[in-house]
PDB file of C-alpha atoms in Angstrom:
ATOM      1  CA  UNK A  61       0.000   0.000   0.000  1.00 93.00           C
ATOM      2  CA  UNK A  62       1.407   3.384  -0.855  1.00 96.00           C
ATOM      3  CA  UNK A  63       0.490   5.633   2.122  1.00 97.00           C
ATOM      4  CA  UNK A  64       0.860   9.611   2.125  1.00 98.00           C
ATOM      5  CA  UNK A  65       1.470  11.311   5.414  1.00 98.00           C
ATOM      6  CA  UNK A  66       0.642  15.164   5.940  1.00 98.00           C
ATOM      7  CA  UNK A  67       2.128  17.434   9.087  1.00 98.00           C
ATOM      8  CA  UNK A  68       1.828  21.050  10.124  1.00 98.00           C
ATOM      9  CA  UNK A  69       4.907  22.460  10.758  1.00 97.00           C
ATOM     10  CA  UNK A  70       2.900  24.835  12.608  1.00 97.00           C
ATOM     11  CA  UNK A  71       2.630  21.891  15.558  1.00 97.00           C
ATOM     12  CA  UNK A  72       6.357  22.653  16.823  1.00 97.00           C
ATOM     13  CA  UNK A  73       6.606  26.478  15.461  1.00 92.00           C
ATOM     14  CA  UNK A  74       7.764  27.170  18.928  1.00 92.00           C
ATOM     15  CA  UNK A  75      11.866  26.960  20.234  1.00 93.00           C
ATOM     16  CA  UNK A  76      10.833  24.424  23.341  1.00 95.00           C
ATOM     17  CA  UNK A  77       9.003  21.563  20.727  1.00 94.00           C
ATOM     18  CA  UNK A  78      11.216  21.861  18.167  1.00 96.00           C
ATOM     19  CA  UNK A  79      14.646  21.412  20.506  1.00 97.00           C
ATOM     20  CA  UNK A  80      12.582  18.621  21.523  1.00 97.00           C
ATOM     21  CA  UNK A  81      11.843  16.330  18.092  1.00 98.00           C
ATOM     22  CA  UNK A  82      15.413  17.903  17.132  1.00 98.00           C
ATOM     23  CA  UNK A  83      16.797  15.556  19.860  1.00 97.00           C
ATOM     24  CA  UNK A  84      15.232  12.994  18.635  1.00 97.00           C
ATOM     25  CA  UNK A  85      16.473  12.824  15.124  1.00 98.00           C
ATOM     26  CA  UNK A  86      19.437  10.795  13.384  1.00 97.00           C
ATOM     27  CA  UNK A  87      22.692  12.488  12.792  1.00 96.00           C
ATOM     28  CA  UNK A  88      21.631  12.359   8.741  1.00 96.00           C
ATOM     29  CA  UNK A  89      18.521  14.529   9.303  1.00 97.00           C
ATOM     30  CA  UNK A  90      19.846  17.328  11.753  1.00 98.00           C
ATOM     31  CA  UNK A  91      22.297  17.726   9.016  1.00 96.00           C
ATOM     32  CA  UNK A  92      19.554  18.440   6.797  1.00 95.00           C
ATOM     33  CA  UNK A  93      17.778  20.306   9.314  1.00 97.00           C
ATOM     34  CA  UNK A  94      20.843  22.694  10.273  1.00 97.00           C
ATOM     35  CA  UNK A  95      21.711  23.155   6.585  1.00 96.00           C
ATOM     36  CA  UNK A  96      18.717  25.319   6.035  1.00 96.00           C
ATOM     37  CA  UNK A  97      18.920  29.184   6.555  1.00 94.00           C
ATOM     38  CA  UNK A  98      15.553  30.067   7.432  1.00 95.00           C
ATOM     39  CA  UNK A  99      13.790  28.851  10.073  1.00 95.00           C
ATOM     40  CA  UNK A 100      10.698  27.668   8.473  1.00 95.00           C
ATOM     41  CA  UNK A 101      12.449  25.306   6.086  1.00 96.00           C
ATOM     42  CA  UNK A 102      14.419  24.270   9.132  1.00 97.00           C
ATOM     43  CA  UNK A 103      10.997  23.771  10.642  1.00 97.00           C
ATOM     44  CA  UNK A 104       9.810  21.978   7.348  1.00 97.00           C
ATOM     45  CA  UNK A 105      13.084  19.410   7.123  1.00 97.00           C
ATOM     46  CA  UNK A 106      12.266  18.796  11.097  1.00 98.00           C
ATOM     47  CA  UNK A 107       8.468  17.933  10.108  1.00 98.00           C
ATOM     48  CA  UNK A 108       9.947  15.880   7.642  1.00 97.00           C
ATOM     49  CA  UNK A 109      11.816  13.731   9.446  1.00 97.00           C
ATOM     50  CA  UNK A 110       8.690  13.203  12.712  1.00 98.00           C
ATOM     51  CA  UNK A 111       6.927  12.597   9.537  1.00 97.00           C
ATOM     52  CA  UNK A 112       9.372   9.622   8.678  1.00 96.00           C
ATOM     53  CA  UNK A 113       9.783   8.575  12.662  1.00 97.00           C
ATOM     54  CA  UNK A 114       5.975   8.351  12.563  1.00 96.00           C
ATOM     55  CA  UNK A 115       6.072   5.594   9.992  1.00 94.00           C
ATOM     56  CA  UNK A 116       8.887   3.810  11.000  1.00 96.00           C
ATOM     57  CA  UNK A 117       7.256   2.983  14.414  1.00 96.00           C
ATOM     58  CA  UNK A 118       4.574   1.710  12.489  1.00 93.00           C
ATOM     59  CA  UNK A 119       7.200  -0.822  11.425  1.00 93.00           C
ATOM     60  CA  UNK A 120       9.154  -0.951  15.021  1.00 95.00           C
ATOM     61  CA  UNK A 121      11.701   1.098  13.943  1.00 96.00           C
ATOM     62  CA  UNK A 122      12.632   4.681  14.211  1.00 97.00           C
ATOM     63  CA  UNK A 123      13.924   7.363  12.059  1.00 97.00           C
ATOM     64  CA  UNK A 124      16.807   8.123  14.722  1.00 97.00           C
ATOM     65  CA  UNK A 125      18.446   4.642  14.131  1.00 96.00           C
ATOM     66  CA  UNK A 126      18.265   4.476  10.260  1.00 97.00           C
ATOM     67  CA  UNK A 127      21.202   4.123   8.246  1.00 96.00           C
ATOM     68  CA  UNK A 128      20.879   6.409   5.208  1.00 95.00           C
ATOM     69  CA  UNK A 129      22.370   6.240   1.921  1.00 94.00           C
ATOM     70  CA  UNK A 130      22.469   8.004  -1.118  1.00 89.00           C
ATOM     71  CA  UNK A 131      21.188   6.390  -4.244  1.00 82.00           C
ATOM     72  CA  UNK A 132      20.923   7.742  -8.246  1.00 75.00           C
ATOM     73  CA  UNK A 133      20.775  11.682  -7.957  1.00 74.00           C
ATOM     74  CA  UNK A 134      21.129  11.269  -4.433  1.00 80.00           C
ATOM     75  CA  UNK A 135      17.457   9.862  -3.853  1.00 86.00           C
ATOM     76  CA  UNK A 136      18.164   8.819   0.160  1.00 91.00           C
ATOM     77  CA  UNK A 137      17.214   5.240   1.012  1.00 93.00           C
ATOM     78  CA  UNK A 138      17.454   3.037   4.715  1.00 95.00           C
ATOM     79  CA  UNK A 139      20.834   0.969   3.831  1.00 94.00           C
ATOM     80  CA  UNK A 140      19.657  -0.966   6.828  1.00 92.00           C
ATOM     81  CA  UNK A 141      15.705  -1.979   5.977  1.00 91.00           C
ATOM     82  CA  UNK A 142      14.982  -3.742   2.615  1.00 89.00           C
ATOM     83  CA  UNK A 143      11.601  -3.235   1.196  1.00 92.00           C
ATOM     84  CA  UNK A 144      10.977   0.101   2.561  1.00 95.00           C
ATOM     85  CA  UNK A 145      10.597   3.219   0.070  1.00 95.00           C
ATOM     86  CA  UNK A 146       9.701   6.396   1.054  1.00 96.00           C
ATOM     87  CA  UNK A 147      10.208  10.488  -0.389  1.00 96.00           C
ATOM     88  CA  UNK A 148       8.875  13.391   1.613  1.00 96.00           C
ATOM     89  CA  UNK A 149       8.631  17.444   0.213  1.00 97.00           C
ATOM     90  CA  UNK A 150       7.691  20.308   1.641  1.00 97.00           C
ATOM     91  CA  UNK A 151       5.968  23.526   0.623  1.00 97.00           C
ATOM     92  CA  UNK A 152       3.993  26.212   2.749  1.00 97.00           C
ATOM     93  CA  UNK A 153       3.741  25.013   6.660  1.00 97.00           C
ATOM     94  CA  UNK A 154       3.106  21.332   4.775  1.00 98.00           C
ATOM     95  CA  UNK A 155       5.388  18.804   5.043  1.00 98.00           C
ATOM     96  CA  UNK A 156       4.438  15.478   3.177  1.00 98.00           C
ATOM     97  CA  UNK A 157       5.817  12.255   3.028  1.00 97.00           C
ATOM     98  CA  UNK A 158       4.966   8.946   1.039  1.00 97.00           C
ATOM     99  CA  UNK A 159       5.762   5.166   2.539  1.00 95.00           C
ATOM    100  CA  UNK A 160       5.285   2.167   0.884  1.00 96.00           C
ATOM    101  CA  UNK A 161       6.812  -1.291   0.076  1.00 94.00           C
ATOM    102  CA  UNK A 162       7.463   0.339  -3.932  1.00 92.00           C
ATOM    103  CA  UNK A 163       9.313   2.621  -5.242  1.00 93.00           C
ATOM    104  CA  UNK A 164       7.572   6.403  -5.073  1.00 96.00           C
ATOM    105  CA  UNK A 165       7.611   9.580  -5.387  1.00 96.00           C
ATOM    106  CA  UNK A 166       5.891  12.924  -4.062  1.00 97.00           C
ATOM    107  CA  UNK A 167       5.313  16.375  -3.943  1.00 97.00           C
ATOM    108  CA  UNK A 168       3.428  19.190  -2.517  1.00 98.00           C
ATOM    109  CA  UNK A 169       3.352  22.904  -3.501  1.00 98.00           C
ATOM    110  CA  UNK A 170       1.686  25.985  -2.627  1.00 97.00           C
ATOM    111  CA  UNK A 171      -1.014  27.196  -5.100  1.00 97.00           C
ATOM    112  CA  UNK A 172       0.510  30.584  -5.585  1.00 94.00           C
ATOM    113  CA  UNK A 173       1.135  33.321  -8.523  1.00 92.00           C
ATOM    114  CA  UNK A 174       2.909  30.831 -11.528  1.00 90.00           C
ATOM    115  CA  UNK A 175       5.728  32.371 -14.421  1.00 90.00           C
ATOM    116  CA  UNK A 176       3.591  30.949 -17.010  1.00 90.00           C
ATOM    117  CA  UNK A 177       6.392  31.060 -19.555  1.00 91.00           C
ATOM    118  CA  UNK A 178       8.281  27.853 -17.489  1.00 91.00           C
ATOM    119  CA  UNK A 179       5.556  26.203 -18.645  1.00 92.00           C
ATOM    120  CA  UNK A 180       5.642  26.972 -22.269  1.00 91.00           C
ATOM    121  CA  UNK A 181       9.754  26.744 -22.223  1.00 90.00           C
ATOM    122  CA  UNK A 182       9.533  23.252 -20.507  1.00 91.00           C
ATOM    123  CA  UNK A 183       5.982  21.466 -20.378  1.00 93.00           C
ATOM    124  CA  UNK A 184       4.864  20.088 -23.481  1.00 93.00           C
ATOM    125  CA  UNK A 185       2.739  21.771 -26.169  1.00 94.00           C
ATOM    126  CA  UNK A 186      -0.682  19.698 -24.473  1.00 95.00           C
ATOM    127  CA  UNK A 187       0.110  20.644 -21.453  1.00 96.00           C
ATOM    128  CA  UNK A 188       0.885  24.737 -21.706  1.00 96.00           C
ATOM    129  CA  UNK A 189      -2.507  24.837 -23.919  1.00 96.00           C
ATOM    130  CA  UNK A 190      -4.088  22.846 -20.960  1.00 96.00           C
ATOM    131  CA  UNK A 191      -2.987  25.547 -18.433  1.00 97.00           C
ATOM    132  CA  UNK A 192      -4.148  28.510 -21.214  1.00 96.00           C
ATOM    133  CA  UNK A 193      -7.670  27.242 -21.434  1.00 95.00           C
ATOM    134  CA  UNK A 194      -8.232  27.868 -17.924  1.00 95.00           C
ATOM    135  CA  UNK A 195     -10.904  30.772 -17.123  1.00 94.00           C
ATOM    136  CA  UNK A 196      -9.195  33.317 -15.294  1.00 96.00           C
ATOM    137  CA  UNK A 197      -5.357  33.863 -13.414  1.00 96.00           C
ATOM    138  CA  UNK A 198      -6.424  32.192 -10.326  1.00 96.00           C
ATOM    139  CA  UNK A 199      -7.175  28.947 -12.158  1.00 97.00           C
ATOM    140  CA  UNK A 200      -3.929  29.185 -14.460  1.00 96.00           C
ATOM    141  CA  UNK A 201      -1.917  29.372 -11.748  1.00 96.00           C
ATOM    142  CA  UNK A 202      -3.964  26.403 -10.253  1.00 97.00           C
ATOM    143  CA  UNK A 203      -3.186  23.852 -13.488  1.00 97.00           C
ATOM    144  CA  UNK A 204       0.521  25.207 -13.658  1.00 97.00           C
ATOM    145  CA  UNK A 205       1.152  24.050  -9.730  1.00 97.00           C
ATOM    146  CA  UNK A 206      -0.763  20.961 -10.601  1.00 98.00           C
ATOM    147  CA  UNK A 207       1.085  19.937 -13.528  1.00 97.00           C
ATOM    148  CA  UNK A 208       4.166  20.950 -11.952  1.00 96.00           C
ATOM    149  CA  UNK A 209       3.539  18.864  -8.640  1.00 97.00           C
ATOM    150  CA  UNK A 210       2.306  15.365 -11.053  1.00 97.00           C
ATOM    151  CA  UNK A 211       5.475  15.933 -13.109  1.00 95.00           C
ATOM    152  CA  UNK A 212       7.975  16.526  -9.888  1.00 95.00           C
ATOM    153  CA  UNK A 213       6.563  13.552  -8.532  1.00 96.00           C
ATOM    154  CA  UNK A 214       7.129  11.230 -11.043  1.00 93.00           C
ATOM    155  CA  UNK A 215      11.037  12.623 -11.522  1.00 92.00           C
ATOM    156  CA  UNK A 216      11.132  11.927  -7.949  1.00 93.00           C
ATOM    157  CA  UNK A 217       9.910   7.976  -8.117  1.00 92.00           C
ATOM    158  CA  UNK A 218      12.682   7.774 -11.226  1.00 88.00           C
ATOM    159  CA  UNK A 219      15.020   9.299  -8.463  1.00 85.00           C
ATOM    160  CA  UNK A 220      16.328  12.191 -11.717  1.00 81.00           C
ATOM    161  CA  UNK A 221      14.679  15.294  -9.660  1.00 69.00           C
ATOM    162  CA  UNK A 222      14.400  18.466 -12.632  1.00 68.00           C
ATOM    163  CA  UNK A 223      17.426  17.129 -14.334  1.00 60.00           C
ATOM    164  CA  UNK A 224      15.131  14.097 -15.779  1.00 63.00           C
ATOM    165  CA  UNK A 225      13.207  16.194 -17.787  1.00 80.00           C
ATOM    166  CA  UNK A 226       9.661  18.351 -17.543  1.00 84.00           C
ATOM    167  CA  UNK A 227       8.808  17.455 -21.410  1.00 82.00           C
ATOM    168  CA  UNK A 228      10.477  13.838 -21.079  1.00 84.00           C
ATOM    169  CA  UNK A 229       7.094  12.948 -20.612  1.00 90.00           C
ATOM    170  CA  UNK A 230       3.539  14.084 -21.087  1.00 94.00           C
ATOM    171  CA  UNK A 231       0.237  14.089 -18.499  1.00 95.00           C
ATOM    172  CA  UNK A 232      -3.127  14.028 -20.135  1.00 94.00           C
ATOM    173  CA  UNK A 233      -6.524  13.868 -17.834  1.00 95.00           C
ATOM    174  CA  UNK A 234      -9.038  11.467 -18.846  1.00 93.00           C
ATOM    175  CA  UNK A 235     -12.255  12.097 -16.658  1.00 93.00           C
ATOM    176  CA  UNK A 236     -10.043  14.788 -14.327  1.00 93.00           C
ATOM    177  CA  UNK A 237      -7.692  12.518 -13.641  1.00 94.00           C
ATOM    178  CA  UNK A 238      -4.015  12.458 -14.114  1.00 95.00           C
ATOM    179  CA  UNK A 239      -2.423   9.549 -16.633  1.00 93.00           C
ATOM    180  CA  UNK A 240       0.773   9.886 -18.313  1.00 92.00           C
ATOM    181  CA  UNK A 241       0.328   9.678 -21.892  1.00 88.00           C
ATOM    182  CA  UNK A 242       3.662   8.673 -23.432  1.00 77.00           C
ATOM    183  CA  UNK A 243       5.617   6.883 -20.850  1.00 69.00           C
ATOM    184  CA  UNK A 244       6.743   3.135 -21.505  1.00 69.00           C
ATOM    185  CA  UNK A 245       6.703   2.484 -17.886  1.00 74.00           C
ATOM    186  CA  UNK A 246       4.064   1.724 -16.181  1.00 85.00           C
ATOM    187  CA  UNK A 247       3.465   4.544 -13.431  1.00 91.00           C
ATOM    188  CA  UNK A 248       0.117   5.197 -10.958  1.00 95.00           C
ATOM    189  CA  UNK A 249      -0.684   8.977 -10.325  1.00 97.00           C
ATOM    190  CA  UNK A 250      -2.612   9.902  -7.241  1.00 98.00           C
ATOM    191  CA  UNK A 251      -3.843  13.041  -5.844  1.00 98.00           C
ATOM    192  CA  UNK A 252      -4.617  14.528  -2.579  1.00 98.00           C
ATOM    193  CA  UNK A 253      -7.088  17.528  -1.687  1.00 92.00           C
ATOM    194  CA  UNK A 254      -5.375  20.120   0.520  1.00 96.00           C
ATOM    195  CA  UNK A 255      -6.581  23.390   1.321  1.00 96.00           C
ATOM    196  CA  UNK A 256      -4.594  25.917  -0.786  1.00 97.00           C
ATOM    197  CA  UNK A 257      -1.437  23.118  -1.584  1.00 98.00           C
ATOM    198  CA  UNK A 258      -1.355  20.377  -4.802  1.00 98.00           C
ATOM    199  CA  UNK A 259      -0.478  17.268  -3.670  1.00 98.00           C
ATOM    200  CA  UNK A 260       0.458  14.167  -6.126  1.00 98.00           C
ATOM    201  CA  UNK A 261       1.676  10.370  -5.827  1.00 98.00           C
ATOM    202  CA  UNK A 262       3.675   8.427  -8.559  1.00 97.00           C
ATOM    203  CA  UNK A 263       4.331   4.654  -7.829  1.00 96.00           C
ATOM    204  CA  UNK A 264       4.591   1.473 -10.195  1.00 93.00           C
ATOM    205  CA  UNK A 265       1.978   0.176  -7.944  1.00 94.00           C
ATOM    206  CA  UNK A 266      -1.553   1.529  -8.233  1.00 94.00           C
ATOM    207  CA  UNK A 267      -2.691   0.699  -4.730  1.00 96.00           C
ATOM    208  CA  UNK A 268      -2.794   4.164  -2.658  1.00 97.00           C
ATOM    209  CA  UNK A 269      -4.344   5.393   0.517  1.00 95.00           C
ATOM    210  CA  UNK A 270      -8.038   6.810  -0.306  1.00 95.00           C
ATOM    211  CA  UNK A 271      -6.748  10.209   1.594  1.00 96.00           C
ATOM    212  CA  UNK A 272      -3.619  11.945   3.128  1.00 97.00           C
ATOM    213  CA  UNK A 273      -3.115  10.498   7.317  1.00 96.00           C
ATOM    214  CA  UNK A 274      -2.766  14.010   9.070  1.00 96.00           C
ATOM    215  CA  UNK A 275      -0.331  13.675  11.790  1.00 97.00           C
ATOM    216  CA  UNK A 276      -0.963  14.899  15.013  1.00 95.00           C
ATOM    217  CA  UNK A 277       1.770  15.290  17.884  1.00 92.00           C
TER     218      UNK A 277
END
């Protein structure tokens, strides 16, 4: 089952809960944590990783003793657990993170004001005249931060980030939702309703969570 976990980084958005999950944290993520500049993203790296150490325990485990390694691109992985996949992103207060015995990928971003023109330098032709015909701005912006969040997800399950490729691939709709039209491998797409946010799923495996699990400390 691919699961997708959501958490408010707004939970520990104070100096006393944050020390505390901080502590609690493997060597590998505080290094994430303490390479970020402002505090929210070191907020959102912390969420990710209580976001990770809330699935592990799930499994027995915890994120503190995981042994991390780098894979292609640098996708991380848990040298020390076999059949455990995960990727996590962050955007707004949101921190996401997907868990599942397959391979997968994720991403969340804020609905906000879109530069159009990425989209026609680096989507397909399909997809810049899909984010055209919307009505007005507000829902432009909404299909650009769509696309972008199905497309970053898949590039994340591949484990190529940006680097892979925006027009490698194309995604069509069929009934609202998201396929990808000219991609010899066989890849799910899922998404997720969040106030505000896009949130999208790629696995090879087409069995995912009917909603997000909101984590609560």
């Amino acid at each position: 089952m691919n699961n997708t976990y959501i958490f408010n980084s707004q939970q520990i958005d104070n100096a006393e809960k944050s020390q505390k999950y901080y502590s609690c944290m493997s060597d590998y993520r505080k290094s994430k944590i303490d390479r970020m500049k402002m505090e929210k993203d070191k907020l959102l790296s912390l969420s990710a990783g209580i976001l990770l150490d809330s699935c592990l325990k799930k499994l027995g485990l915890r994120e503190k003793s995981m042994e991390y390694a780098l894979g292609k691109n640098e996708k991380p992985f848990f040298a020390n657990a076999q059949g455990i996949y995960f990727n996590i992103s962050h955007s707004g207060t949101y921190a996401v993170c997907s868990f599942s015995e397959n391979e997968i990928g994720c991403d969340i971003e804020k609905i906000e004001s879109a530069d159009i023109k990425i989209a026609e330098r680096f989507f397909t032709e399909s997809e810049y005249s899909y984010i055209l015909s919307g009505e007005n701005t507000e829902e432009r912006n909404y299909r650009f931060i769509r696309l972008w969040t199905l497309k970053e997800s898949c590039l994340k399950y591949k484990g190529v980030g940006l680097c892979g490729g925006l027009n490698s691939f194309e995604i069509g709709f069929i009934h609202n939702r998201p396929v990808i039209l000219n991609n010899d491998e066989k890849l799910y797409l899922k998404e997720y309703e969040v106030d505000g946010y896009c949130v999208s799923v790629a696995s090879g495996s087409n069995s995912f969570s009917h909603s997000l699990v909101e984590v609560r400390l």
